[in-house]
Amino acid sequence: MLSAVSPNTDLASFHDHLKKSTRVLALLGAGLSASSGLPTFRGKGGLWRTHDAMSLATPEAFDDDPALVWQFYGHRRHMSLNAQPNPAHYALARLAEKMPGFQALSQNVDGLSPRANHPPGQLQLLHGSLFDVKCVDQTKCGYIEINYEDPLVPALAMPTGIDPTSDEARDAAVKSHDISDINTALPKVETKDLPFCPKCSQHLLRPGVVWFGEALPTKVLDNVDAYMRGGKIDLIMVIGTGAKVYPASSFIGDARELGAKVCVVNMDANDRPPGGWQEGDWFFEGDAAELLPKMLEPVIGKRY
Ligand code: APR
């Protein structure tokens, strides 16, 4: 159904509002990292081999086939480590430095916002991080480490040959080394060769990301809650996310209730916030990496 209200697309009016704002949220999604070369989940690039990426992001998938799920996450770690933050990550990090009342709520696990030096106190990683690795038994063992090793264990190395994320590999001739492509043979990996917990030595390690059916990290939820209890919110920017996944998507409505105007930045002209557009919202259609530096310029300046 078409919304009766059309969003504003005028940058000057957004700038006016931003300049008056002190408490600003951003809900970030995979589209923020798209121009860094990382695929989004829904739509083009959403399939990993023949698997819907979301079907691999569950505790059940890991129980059924830990090797396949670790190959998926090993590949995502590899891609993320070989990607670079783009101008949107840097613009948001700069906004955080300039505006103490800015908080970014990121659904991304790719580590690109931290690598753009986004101040950690102003970045809530709602869905964890690919670079947190933890024992599957968080009740009794509780082991967790930060780990940027690539590969995490030898069995998770990308097929030998040419690095699948290099410029050279973008050439069709060597594309065959990209294991997200069904035409590339997936190396056989035994469970015994997967990473095991160094603390309890009994259980596998797993990626420290939030899977479907799991709760968001308590500390992160507490931080979001504390922010929401801080009073009026001027603005929430919804950047590069379909805003379809709960509870992340619910923070848009929470911010609205606290007075926030909504500004969506997305490539898809049909994307709209949950509940539709409301009077005073903005929509900027296009690549976040191009748009964000211009949108935030009145606060962050041109050079940073
Ligand atoms: N700039 C801005 N937006 C973009 C760009 C870009 N360059 N490229 C794509 N987009 C938009 C798409 O139009 C889409 O609306 O980014 C959005 C990405 O949506 P999803 O793929 O659904 O990703 P996201 O919203 O982050 O998914 C949420 O779902 O699978 C889980 O846990 C996973 O964190 C993820 C969550």
Coordinates of C-alpha atoms and ligand atoms in Angstrom, one line a residue:
M1 CA 0.0 0.0 0.0
L2 CA 1.3 3.4 -0.8
S3 CA 1.9 5.8 2.1
A4 CA 0.0 9.0 1.9
V5 CA 3.0 10.9 3.1
S6 CA 6.1 11.4 0.8
P7 CA 9.5 11.9 2.4
N8 CA 11.4 15.0 2.0
T9 CA 14.4 14.7 -0.4
D10 CA 15.8 18.2 0.2
L11 CA 19.4 18.2 1.6
A12 CA 19.2 21.8 2.8
S13 CA 16.3 21.1 5.1
F14 CA 18.2 18.0 6.5
H15 CA 21.2 20.1 7.1
D16 CA 19.1 22.7 9.0
H17 CA 17.7 20.0 11.2
L18 CA 21.1 18.3 11.8
K19 CA 22.7 21.6 12.8
K20 CA 20.1 22.0 15.5
S21 CA 20.4 18.4 16.7
T22 CA 22.3 17.2 19.7
R23 CA 20.9 13.7 20.3
V24 CA 21.1 11.6 17.1
L25 CA 20.9 7.9 16.4
A26 CA 21.9 5.9 13.4
L27 CA 20.7 2.4 12.6
L28 CA 23.3 0.9 10.3
G29 CA 23.0 -2.1 8.0
A30 CA 24.9 -4.1 5.4
G31 CA 24.3 -1.4 2.7
L32 CA 26.8 0.8 4.6
S33 CA 29.6 -1.6 3.7
A34 CA 28.3 -2.4 0.2
S35 CA 30.7 0.0 -1.5
S36 CA 33.5 -1.5 0.5
G37 CA 32.8 -4.7 -1.6
L38 CA 30.9 -6.7 1.0
P39 CA 27.6 -8.3 -0.1
T40 CA 24.3 -7.4 1.6
F41 CA 22.0 -10.2 2.9
R42 CA 18.8 -9.7 1.0
G43 CA 18.7 -9.2 -2.7
K44 CA 21.7 -9.5 -5.0
G45 CA 24.7 -11.2 -3.3
G46 CA 22.4 -12.7 -0.6
L47 CA 23.2 -16.3 -1.6
W48 CA 26.3 -18.0 -0.3
R49 CA 26.8 -20.9 -2.7
T50 CA 23.2 -22.2 -2.9
H51 CA 22.5 -21.2 0.7
D52 CA 20.4 -18.2 1.7
A53 CA 22.9 -16.5 4.0
M54 CA 20.3 -16.3 6.7
S55 CA 19.8 -20.0 6.8
L56 CA 23.4 -20.4 7.8
A57 CA 23.1 -17.9 10.7
T58 CA 21.3 -20.1 13.2
P59 CA 22.4 -22.2 16.1
E60 CA 20.6 -25.2 14.4
A61 CA 22.7 -24.8 11.2
F62 CA 25.9 -24.8 13.3
D63 CA 24.7 -27.9 15.2
D64 CA 23.9 -29.7 11.9
D65 CA 27.0 -28.8 10.0
P66 CA 29.6 -26.8 11.9
A67 CA 32.1 -27.1 9.1
L68 CA 29.8 -25.5 6.5
V69 CA 28.9 -22.7 8.9
W70 CA 32.5 -22.1 9.8
Q71 CA 33.4 -22.0 6.1
F72 CA 30.8 -19.4 5.6
Y73 CA 32.1 -17.3 8.5
G74 CA 35.7 -17.9 7.6
H75 CA 35.0 -16.5 4.2
R76 CA 33.2 -13.5 5.6
R77 CA 36.1 -12.8 8.0
H78 CA 38.5 -13.1 5.1
M79 CA 36.4 -10.7 2.9
S80 CA 36.0 -8.2 5.7
L81 CA 39.7 -8.2 6.6
N82 CA 40.5 -7.5 3.0
A83 CA 37.9 -4.8 2.6
Q84 CA 38.5 -1.2 3.6
P85 CA 36.2 1.2 5.5
N86 CA 34.5 3.6 3.0
P87 CA 33.8 7.4 3.3
A88 CA 30.5 6.7 5.1
H89 CA 32.2 4.7 7.9
Y90 CA 34.7 7.6 8.3
A91 CA 31.9 10.3 8.2
L92 CA 29.9 8.6 10.9
A93 CA 33.1 8.1 13.0
R94 CA 33.8 11.8 12.6
L95 CA 30.2 12.7 13.6
A96 CA 30.6 10.7 16.8
E97 CA 33.7 12.7 17.6
K98 CA 32.0 16.0 17.0
M99 CA 28.6 15.2 18.6
P100 CA 28.7 13.5 22.0
G101 CA 25.0 12.8 21.8
F102 CA 25.4 10.6 18.7
Q103 CA 25.1 6.9 19.0
A104 CA 25.4 4.4 16.1
L105 CA 23.5 1.1 16.4
S106 CA 25.2 -1.2 13.9
Q107 CA 23.9 -4.5 12.7
N108 CA 27.1 -5.0 10.8
V109 CA 29.6 -7.6 12.1
D110 CA 32.4 -6.8 9.6
G111 CA 34.6 -4.6 11.8
L112 CA 34.7 -1.7 9.3
S113 CA 33.2 0.9 11.7
P114 CA 35.8 0.1 14.4
R115 CA 38.5 0.1 11.8
A116 CA 37.4 3.6 10.8
N117 CA 38.1 4.6 14.4
H118 CA 34.5 5.1 15.3
P119 CA 34.7 5.8 19.1
P120 CA 33.7 2.5 20.8
G121 CA 31.5 4.2 23.4
Q122 CA 29.3 5.5 20.5
L123 CA 29.1 2.3 18.5
Q124 CA 26.7 -0.5 19.7
L125 CA 27.4 -3.7 17.8
L126 CA 23.9 -5.1 18.0
H127 CA 24.8 -8.3 16.2
G128 CA 28.3 -8.9 17.7
S129 CA 31.5 -9.2 15.6
L130 CA 33.0 -11.7 13.2
F131 CA 36.2 -11.1 15.1
D132 CA 34.9 -12.2 18.5
V133 CA 35.2 -15.9 18.8
K134 CA 33.7 -17.8 21.7
C135 CA 33.2 -21.2 23.2
V136 CA 29.8 -22.7 22.2
D137 CA 29.3 -23.3 25.9
Q138 CA 28.8 -19.8 27.3
T139 CA 27.1 -21.2 30.4
K140 CA 29.8 -23.3 32.0
C141 CA 32.9 -22.4 30.1
G142 CA 32.3 -18.8 28.9
Y143 CA 35.5 -18.4 26.9
I144 CA 35.6 -15.5 24.5
E145 CA 38.5 -13.9 22.6
I146 CA 39.1 -11.2 20.0
N147 CA 40.9 -12.8 17.0
Y148 CA 41.8 -11.3 13.7
E149 CA 43.8 -14.3 12.4
D150 CA 43.0 -15.3 8.8
P151 CA 42.6 -18.1 8.5
L152 CA 41.4 -18.8 12.0
V153 CA 42.7 -22.4 11.7
P154 CA 44.5 -23.9 8.7
A155 CA 41.4 -25.9 7.6
L156 CA 39.5 -22.6 7.0
A157 CA 42.1 -21.2 4.6
M158 CA 40.7 -20.0 1.3
P159 CA 41.5 -22.4 -1.5
T160 CA 45.1 -21.8 -2.6
G161 CA 46.0 -19.8 -5.6
I162 CA 45.0 -16.2 -5.9
D163 CA 43.4 -14.2 -3.1
P164 CA 39.7 -14.1 -4.0
T165 CA 39.4 -10.5 -2.9
S166 CA 42.4 -9.2 -4.8
D167 CA 41.9 -7.1 -7.9
E168 CA 43.3 -9.9 -9.9
A169 CA 40.7 -12.3 -8.6
R170 CA 37.9 -10.0 -9.8
D171 CA 39.0 -11.2 -13.2
A172 CA 36.6 -13.9 -14.2
A173 CA 39.4 -16.4 -14.9
V174 CA 40.3 -16.7 -11.3
K175 CA 36.9 -16.2 -9.8
S176 CA 36.9 -20.0 -9.2
H177 CA 38.8 -19.4 -6.0
D178 CA 35.9 -17.7 -4.3
I179 CA 34.1 -20.3 -2.2
S180 CA 30.9 -18.3 -2.0
D181 CA 30.5 -19.3 -5.7
I182 CA 28.9 -22.7 -6.2
N183 CA 31.3 -23.3 -9.1
T184 CA 34.2 -23.4 -6.8
A185 CA 34.9 -26.7 -5.0
L186 CA 34.4 -26.3 -1.3
P187 CA 37.4 -27.9 0.5
K188 CA 36.4 -30.8 2.7
V189 CA 36.7 -29.9 6.4
E190 CA 36.4 -32.3 9.2
T191 CA 34.9 -31.3 12.6
K192 CA 38.2 -32.2 14.3
D193 CA 40.0 -29.5 12.2
L194 CA 37.7 -26.7 13.3
P195 CA 38.7 -24.3 16.1
F196 CA 38.3 -25.8 19.6
C197 CA 38.0 -23.9 22.8
P198 CA 41.5 -23.5 24.4
K199 CA 39.9 -23.1 27.9
C200 CA 37.7 -26.2 28.2
S201 CA 39.2 -28.2 25.3
Q202 CA 35.8 -29.9 24.9
H203 CA 33.7 -27.7 22.7
L204 CA 34.0 -26.0 19.4
L205 CA 34.6 -22.3 19.2
R206 CA 31.9 -20.3 17.2
P207 CA 31.7 -16.9 15.7
G208 CA 30.7 -14.2 18.2
V209 CA 27.8 -13.0 16.1
V210 CA 24.1 -13.0 17.1
W211 CA 22.3 -15.7 15.2
F212 CA 18.6 -15.8 14.4
G213 CA 16.7 -16.9 17.5
E214 CA 19.4 -15.6 19.9
A215 CA 19.2 -12.6 22.2
L216 CA 21.3 -9.4 21.5
P217 CA 24.2 -8.9 23.9
T218 CA 23.0 -7.8 27.3
K219 CA 25.5 -5.0 27.6
V220 CA 24.6 -3.6 24.2
L221 CA 20.9 -3.7 25.0
D222 CA 21.6 -1.9 28.3
N223 CA 23.5 0.8 26.5
V224 CA 20.7 1.3 24.0
D225 CA 18.2 1.4 26.8
A226 CA 20.2 3.9 28.7
Y227 CA 20.4 6.1 25.6
M228 CA 16.6 5.9 25.1
R229 CA 16.0 6.9 28.7
G230 CA 18.2 10.0 28.1
G231 CA 15.2 12.1 26.8
K232 CA 14.3 13.6 23.5
I233 CA 15.9 12.3 20.4
D234 CA 16.2 14.8 17.4
L235 CA 16.9 12.4 14.6
I236 CA 17.4 8.7 13.6
M237 CA 19.3 8.0 10.4
V238 CA 18.5 4.6 8.9
I239 CA 21.4 3.8 6.7
G240 CA 21.8 0.8 4.3
T241 CA 19.4 -1.5 6.1
G242 CA 16.1 -3.1 5.1
A243 CA 15.1 -2.6 8.7
K244 CA 13.4 -6.0 8.6
V245 CA 15.2 -7.7 11.5
Y246 CA 13.9 -7.4 15.1
P247 CA 14.8 -6.0 17.6
A248 CA 17.1 -3.7 15.6
S249 CA 14.2 -2.4 13.5
S250 CA 12.2 -1.6 16.6
F251 CA 14.6 1.1 17.6
I252 CA 13.3 3.3 14.8
G253 CA 9.8 3.3 16.4
D254 CA 11.3 3.8 19.9
A255 CA 13.3 6.9 18.6
R256 CA 10.1 8.3 16.9
E257 CA 8.3 8.1 20.2
L258 CA 11.0 10.2 21.7
G259 CA 10.5 12.8 19.1
A260 CA 13.0 11.7 16.4
K261 CA 12.6 12.6 12.8
V262 CA 13.6 9.7 10.5
C263 CA 16.0 9.9 7.6
V264 CA 16.5 6.9 5.4
V265 CA 19.6 6.5 3.2
N266 CA 19.2 3.5 0.9
M267 CA 19.8 2.4 -2.7
D268 CA 16.3 1.0 -3.0
A269 CA 13.6 3.6 -3.7
N270 CA 10.9 1.3 -2.3
D271 CA 12.5 1.0 1.1
R272 CA 10.6 2.8 3.8
P273 CA 10.8 2.7 7.6
P274 CA 8.6 0.3 9.6
G275 CA 5.2 1.9 9.9
G276 CA 5.8 4.0 6.7
W277 CA 6.8 7.6 6.2
Q278 CA 5.7 10.4 8.5
E279 CA 5.6 14.1 8.0
G280 CA 9.1 15.6 8.2
D281 CA 11.0 12.4 7.3
W282 CA 13.8 12.4 4.7
F283 CA 14.8 9.9 2.1
F284 CA 18.1 10.0 0.3
E285 CA 18.4 7.4 -2.4
G286 CA 21.8 6.3 -3.4
D287 CA 25.1 4.9 -2.2
A288 CA 25.7 5.6 1.5
A289 CA 29.4 6.1 0.8
E290 CA 28.7 9.0 -1.5
L291 CA 25.8 10.5 0.4
L292 CA 26.9 10.4 4.1
P293 CA 29.9 12.8 3.8
K294 CA 27.7 15.4 2.1
M295 CA 24.8 14.9 4.5
L296 CA 27.0 15.3 7.6
E297 CA 29.2 18.1 6.2
P298 CA 27.7 20.9 8.3
V299 CA 28.9 19.1 11.5
I300 CA 32.0 17.2 10.3
G301 CA 33.3 19.6 7.7
K302 CA 34.9 18.6 4.4
R303 CA 38.3 17.4 5.6
Y304 CA 38.8 14.9 8.4
Ligands
APR1 N1 24.2 2.3 0.1 C1 23.0 2.4 0.8 N2 22.2 1.3 0.9 C2 22.5 0.2 0.2 C3 23.7 0.1 -0.6 C4 24.5 1.2 -0.6 N3 25.6 1.2 -1.4 N4 23.7 -1.1 -1.1 C5 22.6 -1.8 -0.7 N5 21.8 -1.0 0.1 C6 20.6 -1.3 0.9 C7 19.7 -2.3 0.2 O1 18.8 -1.6 -0.6 C8 19.0 -2.8 1.5 O2 17.8 -2.1 1.8 O3 21.0 -1.9 2.1 C9 20.0 -2.7 2.6 C10 20.6 -4.0 3.0 O4 19.6 -4.8 3.6 P1 19.9 -6.3 4.1 O5 20.7 -7.0 3.1 O6 18.6 -6.8 4.6 O7 20.9 -6.1 5.4 P2 20.6 -5.6 6.8 O8 19.4 -4.7 6.9 O9 21.9 -5.1 7.4 O10 20.2 -7.0 7.5 C11 20.0 -7.0 8.9 O11 19.9 -9.4 9.0 O12 20.8 -11.3 8.0 C12 20.7 -10.5 9.2 O13 22.1 -10.3 11.0 C13 22.0 -10.0 9.6 O14 22.7 -7.8 10.4 C14 21.9 -8.5 9.4 C15 20.4 -8.3 9.5

